[in-house]
Amino acid sequence: MKISRAWRAVLHLALTLGLLAPAAPTFSKSDKGEKSDWPNWRGRNYDGVAPAKNVFNFTKGYGLKTAWKTTLGAAYSSVSIADGRAVTMFSDNTYDYLIAFNAQTGAELWRYKIDSMYVGQGGSHNGPSSTPLVDGNVVYSLGRKGQLFALDVKSGKKLWETHLVKEHHALQPFHGFTTSPIVQDEVLVLETGGTKANAISGFNKNSGKLLWTAGTDTVNYQSPIFASIAGQPQLLFAGDKYVYGLDHKTGKKFWEFRHNSQNQGFTPVITGSNRIMLMGNNQSISVEVSKAGDSFQARELWRSREIKQTLTPTVYHEGYLYGYSGFFLTCVNAATGERVWRSRPPGDGFVILVDGHLVVLTKSGELHIAAASPAGYAEKANLKLFEGLSWTPPSFAEGRIYARSLQEIASVEIAPVTQLLAVTRAVPTLHAPNSAFAQSIRKIESASDKNSAIDAFMKAQTAFPIIEDGKLAHFVYRGQAEDMAIMGDMFDLGQQVPMFRVADTDLYYYTIEVEPDARLNYRFFKNFEQPLVDPLNPVNAGGFSGRFSELAMPKYKRPTHLDEPVGARGTIDSLQFESKIIAGARALQIYLPNGYASSGKRYPVVYVNYGQQALRFGKMANTLDNLIGKTIEPVIAVFIHAPNSTVEYARQLRDQYAQMVAQEIVPFIDAKYRTLAKPEARAVMGGDEGGYAAFYAAFKYPGTFAHVGGQSSHMMAPEAEPLKNMITAAAQKPALNIYMDWGTYDYRSAGNYDWAEYNRAFAKWLEERGYKINGGQVHDGFDWASWRSRTDRVLEAFFALGR
């Protein structure tokens, strides 16, 4: 058909204006009307599910397109959207703020200063964690320190404020308040945490006046929801130990159930008219609630380890749960708790449900869309949205996805795109493809009988892992498996790296290149979650994270001080010490050198944090027996057990712990044993947080210890700052002999934390103030298998023979 010049002009104009583009997704009033917003944590129905329909139109070329993106400071707060506004919280590294944007354009509307910045603890980032709630013309929010407040959503003007700790005796969680508020009728509800029937509290939403409190439980990351269960509209909330059903108006308890699942972070998920699911650290649990007359009964339906160990909320869709188990997106049958599928793609992240599709924001900043189906994970569209770390679930409102990272916030529209799958994953390639090992693999792959070729190859090896050219390490696993991965010091903390497989065989392999003197921990993971020490490698060791196999490169010098001693040995006393500073009994194990009982001499003392592990995993009794009289003088060692190290060493009770050691345990040991009771003869040491606690005690109580040592010490900025302040504020610089070492392969996570860098920075800071640092960086990893290799260096730095 011939088209006239005039019609060609019209078509050109139409195409230019997009008039002939594929039809955009349309929304009915029920889809885009009053319920199409996302006004609070996990959306209007608190379930992570958007009610919109007909959102995605992939077959007609519609995918993900960034509508706007702008810089925003750190926070874990997600984005709430209502009436054309998107609100969230952030920190500018000086103050914490609540901020409102125009949801369509990204233009800032207003910001409200909450307080000075909340400094993240124990690896968490700075800034707020709670998600704001928009209710009509008011936005409610909670600062991480406990500031609960209401603002006019149009202007950002404060309407009222109260403080959970100062005014309502709430227990601030270790990582600050992270719970998100909800509103039902005239009551604002949030989890407060407390032991005086105040684990959850209801406030008048118009005035902030406390209406009621209920429940006795501690809380961490959980948030309440409102739902109808067993025909009864009710408030549901889970604490660390219990899950409750309450009357939202009065706080009256309908029912409670002790879940015992170590739940610290999860909003209950409704999986039916009378069923809820809770996810814990090591398992998930399904609870059924029934009603007979005026009474309720809650009973357990199942417990499952198929979905666990994640801070990612789960969504429910048509009989199945979709969420993360560890680092892997997982589908679980909601009726039975049985796993349906598990997938490495799209990577660790956060999931919501929109129009029957999983919308996933990965921690690496990628946005992925896949159908929510028990058939498996099949990606439809994706987009690289952020370069920085993302640690917040996305939101969906008015046909757009809203997401944020620790540095930016963005709005993503469903629009015509040239490429649906904008993120393509590189096909993994074998490291050192020209190595002798790689050539052997290629020969196996081309063999007519692969299994016989593998048998011959395995038989020819003398040791595993296979070391080549002094720098290549080839890891090999042989056995039937659905999936095989390797984890170890050479990768980011917790990262499982898939191993290569010779097709149609049971041979898996992986290659790395490291320093010729490196020593690293590693282990295999079979079928995503079954940890295995290398069955071909007889050398393994235990520690904080279980048992690992050891990779020792050719120039690594295996320490002899860990060997079983020959000849007379020291003795170990076991005592129970009663502390008045930290109430309760404390186990101490006291190493006394050979000859102590008959010598009549007085001895120097080293105090060891994580004492029980130092003896069991660190083999310090062997080290002392082997070194005393050869490289170090006879010494008493006090191994202090650590039943509550999580809070005592580097967190809430660090001051009390340091005081207990310096003012109770040291005098107790000096009175009970023949010690040299002077600082020059005392040392304190430890690894990780035990190292931090050693420095804290030495700096806070100058004149108690003259020697301090830390290995891979916990020196993140928020924890290191108090140590620096003690040195800076001291009238006279404490005289200390300092030992620090850390591994090239210590704990690290790209864009998140780096133990080696923290230790380097702290050591440099000390050197700039005139301290000499013994030790330094070694080509090793984290945990006792690493630290014990150098306990001889620590002790020799303090108590060298003839010093």
PDB file of C-alpha atoms in Angstrom, residues 45-137:
ATOM      1  CA  ASN A  45      -2.288  -4.279  54.817  1.00  0.00           C
ATOM      2  CA  TYR A  46       1.080  -4.822  56.559  1.00  0.00           C
ATOM      3  CA  ASP A  47       1.818  -7.814  54.346  1.00  0.00           C
ATOM      4  CA  GLY A  48       4.289  -6.530  51.742  1.00  0.00           C
ATOM      5  CA  VAL A  49       1.624  -6.965  49.032  1.00  0.00           C
ATOM      6  CA  ALA A  50       0.397  -4.195  46.722  1.00  0.00           C
ATOM      7  CA  PRO A  51      -3.306  -4.524  45.754  1.00  0.00           C
ATOM      8  CA  ALA A  52      -2.762  -3.116  42.237  1.00  0.00           C
ATOM      9  CA  LYS A  53      -3.591  -5.275  39.201  1.00  0.00           C
ATOM     10  CA  ASN A  54      -2.436  -5.272  35.574  1.00  0.00           C
ATOM     11  CA  VAL A  55       0.796  -3.538  36.500  1.00  0.00           C
ATOM     12  CA  PHE A  56       3.277  -5.408  34.345  1.00  0.00           C
ATOM     13  CA  ASN A  57       3.058  -5.762  30.577  1.00  0.00           C
ATOM     14  CA  PHE A  58       6.333  -7.419  29.668  1.00  0.00           C
ATOM     15  CA  THR A  59       5.115  -8.975  26.428  1.00  0.00           C
ATOM     16  CA  LYS A  60       4.493  -5.507  24.999  1.00  0.00           C
ATOM     17  CA  GLY A  61       7.919  -4.112  25.826  1.00  0.00           C
ATOM     18  CA  TYR A  62       7.213  -2.578  29.221  1.00  0.00           C
ATOM     19  CA  GLY A  63       9.947  -2.899  31.822  1.00  0.00           C
ATOM     20  CA  LEU A  64      11.681  -0.903  34.535  1.00  0.00           C
ATOM     21  CA  LYS A  65      12.765   2.691  33.999  1.00  0.00           C
ATOM     22  CA  THR A  66      14.151   5.118  36.564  1.00  0.00           C
ATOM     23  CA  ALA A  67      11.737   8.062  36.878  1.00  0.00           C
ATOM     24  CA  TRP A  68      13.897  10.003  39.322  1.00  0.00           C
ATOM     25  CA  LYS A  69      16.755   9.426  41.711  1.00  0.00           C
ATOM     26  CA  THR A  70      18.388  11.686  44.283  1.00  0.00           C
ATOM     27  CA  THR A  71      21.073  11.562  46.944  1.00  0.00           C
ATOM     28  CA  LEU A  72      20.007  10.603  50.451  1.00  0.00           C
ATOM     29  CA  GLY A  73      21.995   9.787  53.579  1.00  0.00           C
ATOM     30  CA  ALA A  74      22.136   6.487  55.442  1.00  0.00           C
ATOM     31  CA  ALA A  75      19.152   4.805  57.127  1.00  0.00           C
ATOM     32  CA  TYR A  76      17.300   1.495  57.093  1.00  0.00           C
ATOM     33  CA  SER A  77      13.934   3.275  56.911  1.00  0.00           C
ATOM     34  CA  SER A  78      11.843   2.261  53.893  1.00  0.00           C
ATOM     35  CA  VAL A  79       9.656   4.625  51.850  1.00  0.00           C
ATOM     36  CA  SER A  80       5.986   5.339  52.653  1.00  0.00           C
ATOM     37  CA  ILE A  81       3.831   6.902  49.920  1.00  0.00           C
ATOM     38  CA  ALA A  82       0.459   8.611  50.247  1.00  0.00           C
ATOM     39  CA  ASP A  83      -1.337  11.526  48.548  1.00  0.00           C
ATOM     40  CA  GLY A  84       1.535  12.221  46.202  1.00  0.00           C
ATOM     41  CA  ARG A  85       4.215  12.344  48.896  1.00  0.00           C
ATOM     42  CA  ALA A  86       7.027   9.887  49.581  1.00  0.00           C
ATOM     43  CA  VAL A  87       8.414  10.040  53.121  1.00  0.00           C
ATOM     44  CA  THR A  88      11.362   8.294  54.700  1.00  0.00           C
ATOM     45  CA  MET A  89      14.176   8.992  57.151  1.00  0.00           C
ATOM     46  CA  PHE A  90      17.919   9.504  56.771  1.00  0.00           C
ATOM     47  CA  SER A  91      21.063  10.829  58.418  1.00  0.00           C
ATOM     48  CA  ASP A  92      23.447  13.475  57.087  1.00  0.00           C
ATOM     49  CA  ASN A  93      26.182  12.198  59.452  1.00  0.00           C
ATOM     50  CA  THR A  94      25.366  14.970  61.931  1.00  0.00           C
ATOM     51  CA  TYR A  95      21.616  14.734  62.476  1.00  0.00           C
ATOM     52  CA  ASP A  96      18.794  12.293  61.769  1.00  0.00           C
ATOM     53  CA  TYR A  97      15.845  13.554  59.701  1.00  0.00           C
ATOM     54  CA  LEU A  98      12.377  12.694  58.457  1.00  0.00           C
ATOM     55  CA  ILE A  99      12.036  13.934  54.872  1.00  0.00           C
ATOM     56  CA  ALA A 100       9.184  14.286  52.366  1.00  0.00           C
ATOM     57  CA  PHE A 101       9.490  14.247  48.566  1.00  0.00           C
ATOM     58  CA  ASN A 102       7.089  14.869  45.723  1.00  0.00           C
ATOM     59  CA  ALA A 103       6.411  11.249  44.759  1.00  0.00           C
ATOM     60  CA  GLN A 104       6.191  12.032  41.038  1.00  0.00           C
ATOM     61  CA  THR A 105       9.185  14.356  40.611  1.00  0.00           C
ATOM     62  CA  GLY A 106      11.496  13.643  43.556  1.00  0.00           C
ATOM     63  CA  ALA A 107      11.529  17.296  44.575  1.00  0.00           C
ATOM     64  CA  GLU A 108      12.100  17.762  48.296  1.00  0.00           C
ATOM     65  CA  LEU A 109       9.043  19.182  50.087  1.00  0.00           C
ATOM     66  CA  TRP A 110      10.375  19.503  53.623  1.00  0.00           C
ATOM     67  CA  ARG A 111      12.639  17.890  56.192  1.00  0.00           C
ATOM     68  CA  TYR A 112      12.349  17.611  59.977  1.00  0.00           C
ATOM     69  CA  LYS A 113      15.378  17.325  62.257  1.00  0.00           C
ATOM     70  CA  ILE A 114      14.818  14.504  64.751  1.00  0.00           C
ATOM     71  CA  ASP A 115      17.975  14.589  66.877  1.00  0.00           C
ATOM     72  CA  SER A 116      21.711  14.138  66.653  1.00  0.00           C
ATOM     73  CA  MET A 117      22.676  11.176  64.487  1.00  0.00           C
ATOM     74  CA  TYR A 118      22.187   7.724  65.934  1.00  0.00           C
ATOM     75  CA  VAL A 119      25.564   6.009  65.673  1.00  0.00           C
ATOM     76  CA  GLY A 120      25.229   2.422  64.476  1.00  0.00           C
ATOM     77  CA  GLN A 121      26.434  -0.300  66.813  1.00  0.00           C
ATOM     78  CA  GLY A 122      28.060  -3.656  66.178  1.00  0.00           C
ATOM     79  CA  GLY A 123      28.279  -3.358  62.413  1.00  0.00           C
ATOM     80  CA  SER A 124      25.007  -1.552  61.757  1.00  0.00           C
ATOM     81  CA  HIS A 125      24.951   1.721  59.824  1.00  0.00           C
ATOM     82  CA  ASN A 126      24.203   5.146  61.223  1.00  0.00           C
ATOM     83  CA  GLY A 127      20.800   6.766  61.081  1.00  0.00           C
ATOM     84  CA  PRO A 128      17.148   5.805  61.659  1.00  0.00           C
ATOM     85  CA  SER A 129      15.654   2.352  61.120  1.00  0.00           C
ATOM     86  CA  SER A 130      11.897   2.722  61.590  1.00  0.00           C
ATOM     87  CA  THR A 131       9.547   3.419  58.670  1.00  0.00           C
ATOM     88  CA  PRO A 132       7.188   6.435  58.878  1.00  0.00           C
ATOM     89  CA  LEU A 133       3.408   6.021  58.895  1.00  0.00           C
ATOM     90  CA  VAL A 134       1.144   8.403  56.983  1.00  0.00           C
ATOM     91  CA  ASP A 135      -2.417   8.618  58.306  1.00  0.00           C
ATOM     92  CA  GLY A 136      -4.515  11.329  56.698  1.00  0.00           C
ATOM     93  CA  ASN A 137      -2.790  14.668  57.223  1.00  0.00           C
TER      94      ASN A 137
END
